[in-house]
């Protein structure tokens, strides 16, 4: 599994998948980095399946059978990789070329659908984590192009600034706080800001309080030569040199995030139509399984 550390490179992978240059793609990464949002953006307005861990194997089989050429996104489905039925389905779907999916029993719940069908859809699997020491999971990964998305905080802040300029005030504060910024943190803060009875600054500081000494250290690092940082930190805070060394890495990350507009180039994502679909979507251009 290759490590992808910038949004520019990650977005190029998503665009390549949407254009079917990459047939099957697995993306592992922490929640809130925008993995799902990127996929939704390139598929916007075009028919596709959006499936999560909430669906049963039979439901997924029926959905794919009805539209076997739509792109398929499995979002946050690590738990499904522990299900034998889903693992077999993933293995079949992720084979190169045309896959054959089968339902091993006859049941009225198929509602007239066949017990097997062919599927040529590109598959994208988005995961926060991957079950370890599982041969079936390794078999799925071997069938796919697999990447681990690990952007730095500075890159996440740059991404937020590029796509959500209307939230500049919130993003500025997230850049200052010792938290691994995420879309979820931004969404929370946006709700607090829009709630008339809440002080969103107070809520953010309560959610992500900075360790003692970090804020004065950031000021010192911006104003004085590096050789003076430790002495000035100890004098200003009363804390010791060991604490300085621990706080220094946090302060460096926060300062990098503050300057993030120049850190990471952003690929502007645009919808990419699947080539020559044979079935149309609903009025929203997608399967009714999207969450």
Coordinates of C-alpha atoms in Angstrom, one line a residue, residues 124-277:
X124 CA -13.7 2.4 -5.0
X125 CA -13.4 1.2 -1.4
X126 CA -12.9 3.9 1.3
X127 CA -11.7 2.8 4.7
X128 CA -10.6 4.4 8.0
X129 CA -8.8 1.2 9.0
X130 CA -8.1 -2.3 7.6
X131 CA -8.4 -5.5 9.6
X132 CA -5.0 -7.0 10.2
X133 CA -3.7 -10.5 9.6
X134 CA -6.6 -11.4 7.4
X135 CA -5.8 -13.4 4.2
X136 CA -9.1 -12.5 2.6
X137 CA -8.5 -8.8 3.0
X138 CA -5.0 -9.2 1.6
X139 CA -6.6 -11.0 -1.4
X140 CA -8.9 -8.0 -2.0
X141 CA -6.0 -5.5 -1.7
X142 CA -4.0 -7.6 -4.2
X143 CA -6.8 -7.1 -6.7
X144 CA -6.8 -3.3 -6.4
X145 CA -4.6 -0.3 -6.5
X146 CA -4.3 0.5 -2.8
X147 CA -3.1 3.7 -1.2
X148 CA -2.9 5.2 2.3
X149 CA -3.9 8.9 2.4
X150 CA -1.9 10.7 5.1
X151 CA -2.0 14.5 4.6
X152 CA -0.2 16.7 7.1
X153 CA -2.2 19.3 9.1
X154 CA -0.8 22.0 6.9
X155 CA -2.1 20.3 3.8
X156 CA -5.6 19.8 5.4
X157 CA -5.7 23.5 6.3
X158 CA -4.7 24.5 2.8
X159 CA -7.4 22.2 1.4
X160 CA -10.0 23.8 3.6
X161 CA -8.9 27.3 2.6
X162 CA -9.1 26.4 -1.1
X163 CA -12.6 24.8 -1.0
X164 CA -14.3 26.6 1.9
X165 CA -13.2 30.2 1.8
X166 CA -16.4 31.3 3.5
X167 CA -15.2 29.5 6.6
X168 CA -11.9 31.4 6.7
X169 CA -12.4 32.6 10.3
X170 CA -13.0 29.1 11.6
X171 CA -10.1 27.6 9.6
X172 CA -7.8 30.3 11.0
X173 CA -8.6 29.1 14.5
X174 CA -8.3 25.4 13.6
X175 CA -4.8 26.2 12.3
X176 CA -3.9 27.7 15.6
X177 CA -5.1 24.8 17.7
X178 CA -3.2 21.6 18.4
X179 CA -5.7 19.3 16.7
X180 CA -5.4 17.3 13.6
X181 CA -7.8 19.4 11.5
X182 CA -10.5 17.5 9.7
X183 CA -13.7 18.2 7.8
X184 CA -15.6 16.9 10.8
X185 CA -14.0 19.5 13.0
X186 CA -14.8 22.2 10.5
X187 CA -18.4 21.0 10.3
X188 CA -18.8 21.0 14.1
X189 CA -17.4 24.5 14.3
X190 CA -19.7 25.7 11.5
X191 CA -22.7 24.4 13.4
X192 CA -21.6 26.1 16.6
X193 CA -21.1 29.4 14.7
X194 CA -24.6 29.2 13.2
X195 CA -26.2 28.5 16.5
X196 CA -27.2 31.8 18.0
X197 CA -26.9 30.6 21.6
X198 CA -23.3 29.3 21.3
X199 CA -19.9 31.1 21.3
X200 CA -18.1 29.0 18.7
X201 CA -14.7 30.3 19.8
X202 CA -15.4 29.0 23.3
X203 CA -16.6 25.7 22.0
X204 CA -13.6 25.1 19.8
X205 CA -11.2 26.0 22.7
X206 CA -13.1 23.6 24.9
X207 CA -13.0 20.8 22.3
X208 CA -9.3 21.3 21.4
X209 CA -7.5 23.1 24.2
X210 CA -3.8 23.9 23.5
X211 CA -1.2 22.4 25.8
X212 CA 0.3 24.8 28.3
X213 CA 3.0 27.0 26.8
X214 CA 2.3 26.3 23.1
X215 CA 0.8 29.7 22.3
X216 CA 3.7 31.7 23.8
X217 CA 6.2 29.4 22.2
X218 CA 4.6 30.1 18.8
X219 CA 5.0 33.8 19.4
X220 CA 8.7 33.3 20.4
X221 CA 9.4 31.2 17.3
X222 CA 8.0 33.8 15.0
X223 CA 9.9 36.7 16.6
X224 CA 13.3 35.5 17.6
X225 CA 16.2 33.4 16.3
X226 CA 16.0 29.6 16.8
X227 CA 19.0 29.6 19.2
X228 CA 17.0 31.8 21.7
X229 CA 13.7 29.8 21.6
X230 CA 14.4 27.4 24.5
X231 CA 15.8 30.1 26.9
X232 CA 12.9 32.5 26.1
X233 CA 10.3 29.8 26.5
X234 CA 11.6 28.8 30.0
X235 CA 11.8 32.5 31.0
X236 CA 8.3 33.3 29.7
X237 CA 6.4 30.2 31.0
X238 CA 8.4 28.9 33.9
X239 CA 8.4 25.5 32.3
X240 CA 11.5 23.3 31.8
X241 CA 13.6 22.4 28.8
X242 CA 12.1 19.0 28.5
X243 CA 8.6 20.5 28.2
X244 CA 10.0 22.9 25.6
X245 CA 11.2 20.0 23.4
X246 CA 7.7 18.4 23.6
X247 CA 5.9 21.6 22.8
X248 CA 8.3 22.6 20.0
X249 CA 7.0 20.0 17.5
X250 CA 3.4 21.0 18.2
X251 CA 4.2 24.7 17.7
X252 CA 6.0 23.9 14.5
X253 CA 3.0 22.0 13.1
X254 CA 0.7 24.9 14.0
X255 CA 2.9 27.5 12.5
X256 CA 3.1 25.4 9.3
X257 CA -0.7 25.2 9.2
X258 CA -1.0 28.9 9.7
X259 CA 1.1 29.4 6.5
X260 CA -0.6 26.6 4.7
X261 CA -2.0 28.4 1.6
X262 CA 1.4 28.0 -0.1
X263 CA 2.1 24.5 1.2
X264 CA 0.2 22.1 -1.0
X265 CA -1.2 22.6 -4.5
X266 CA -4.9 21.6 -4.8
X267 CA -6.4 19.9 -7.9
X268 CA -9.8 21.4 -8.4
X269 CA -12.1 18.4 -8.7
X270 CA -14.8 18.4 -11.4
X271 CA -17.5 15.8 -12.2
X272 CA -16.2 13.1 -14.4
X273 CA -18.9 11.1 -16.4
X274 CA -18.6 7.3 -16.5
X275 CA -18.0 6.3 -20.2
X276 CA -21.2 5.4 -22.1
X277 CA -23.5 4.3 -19.3

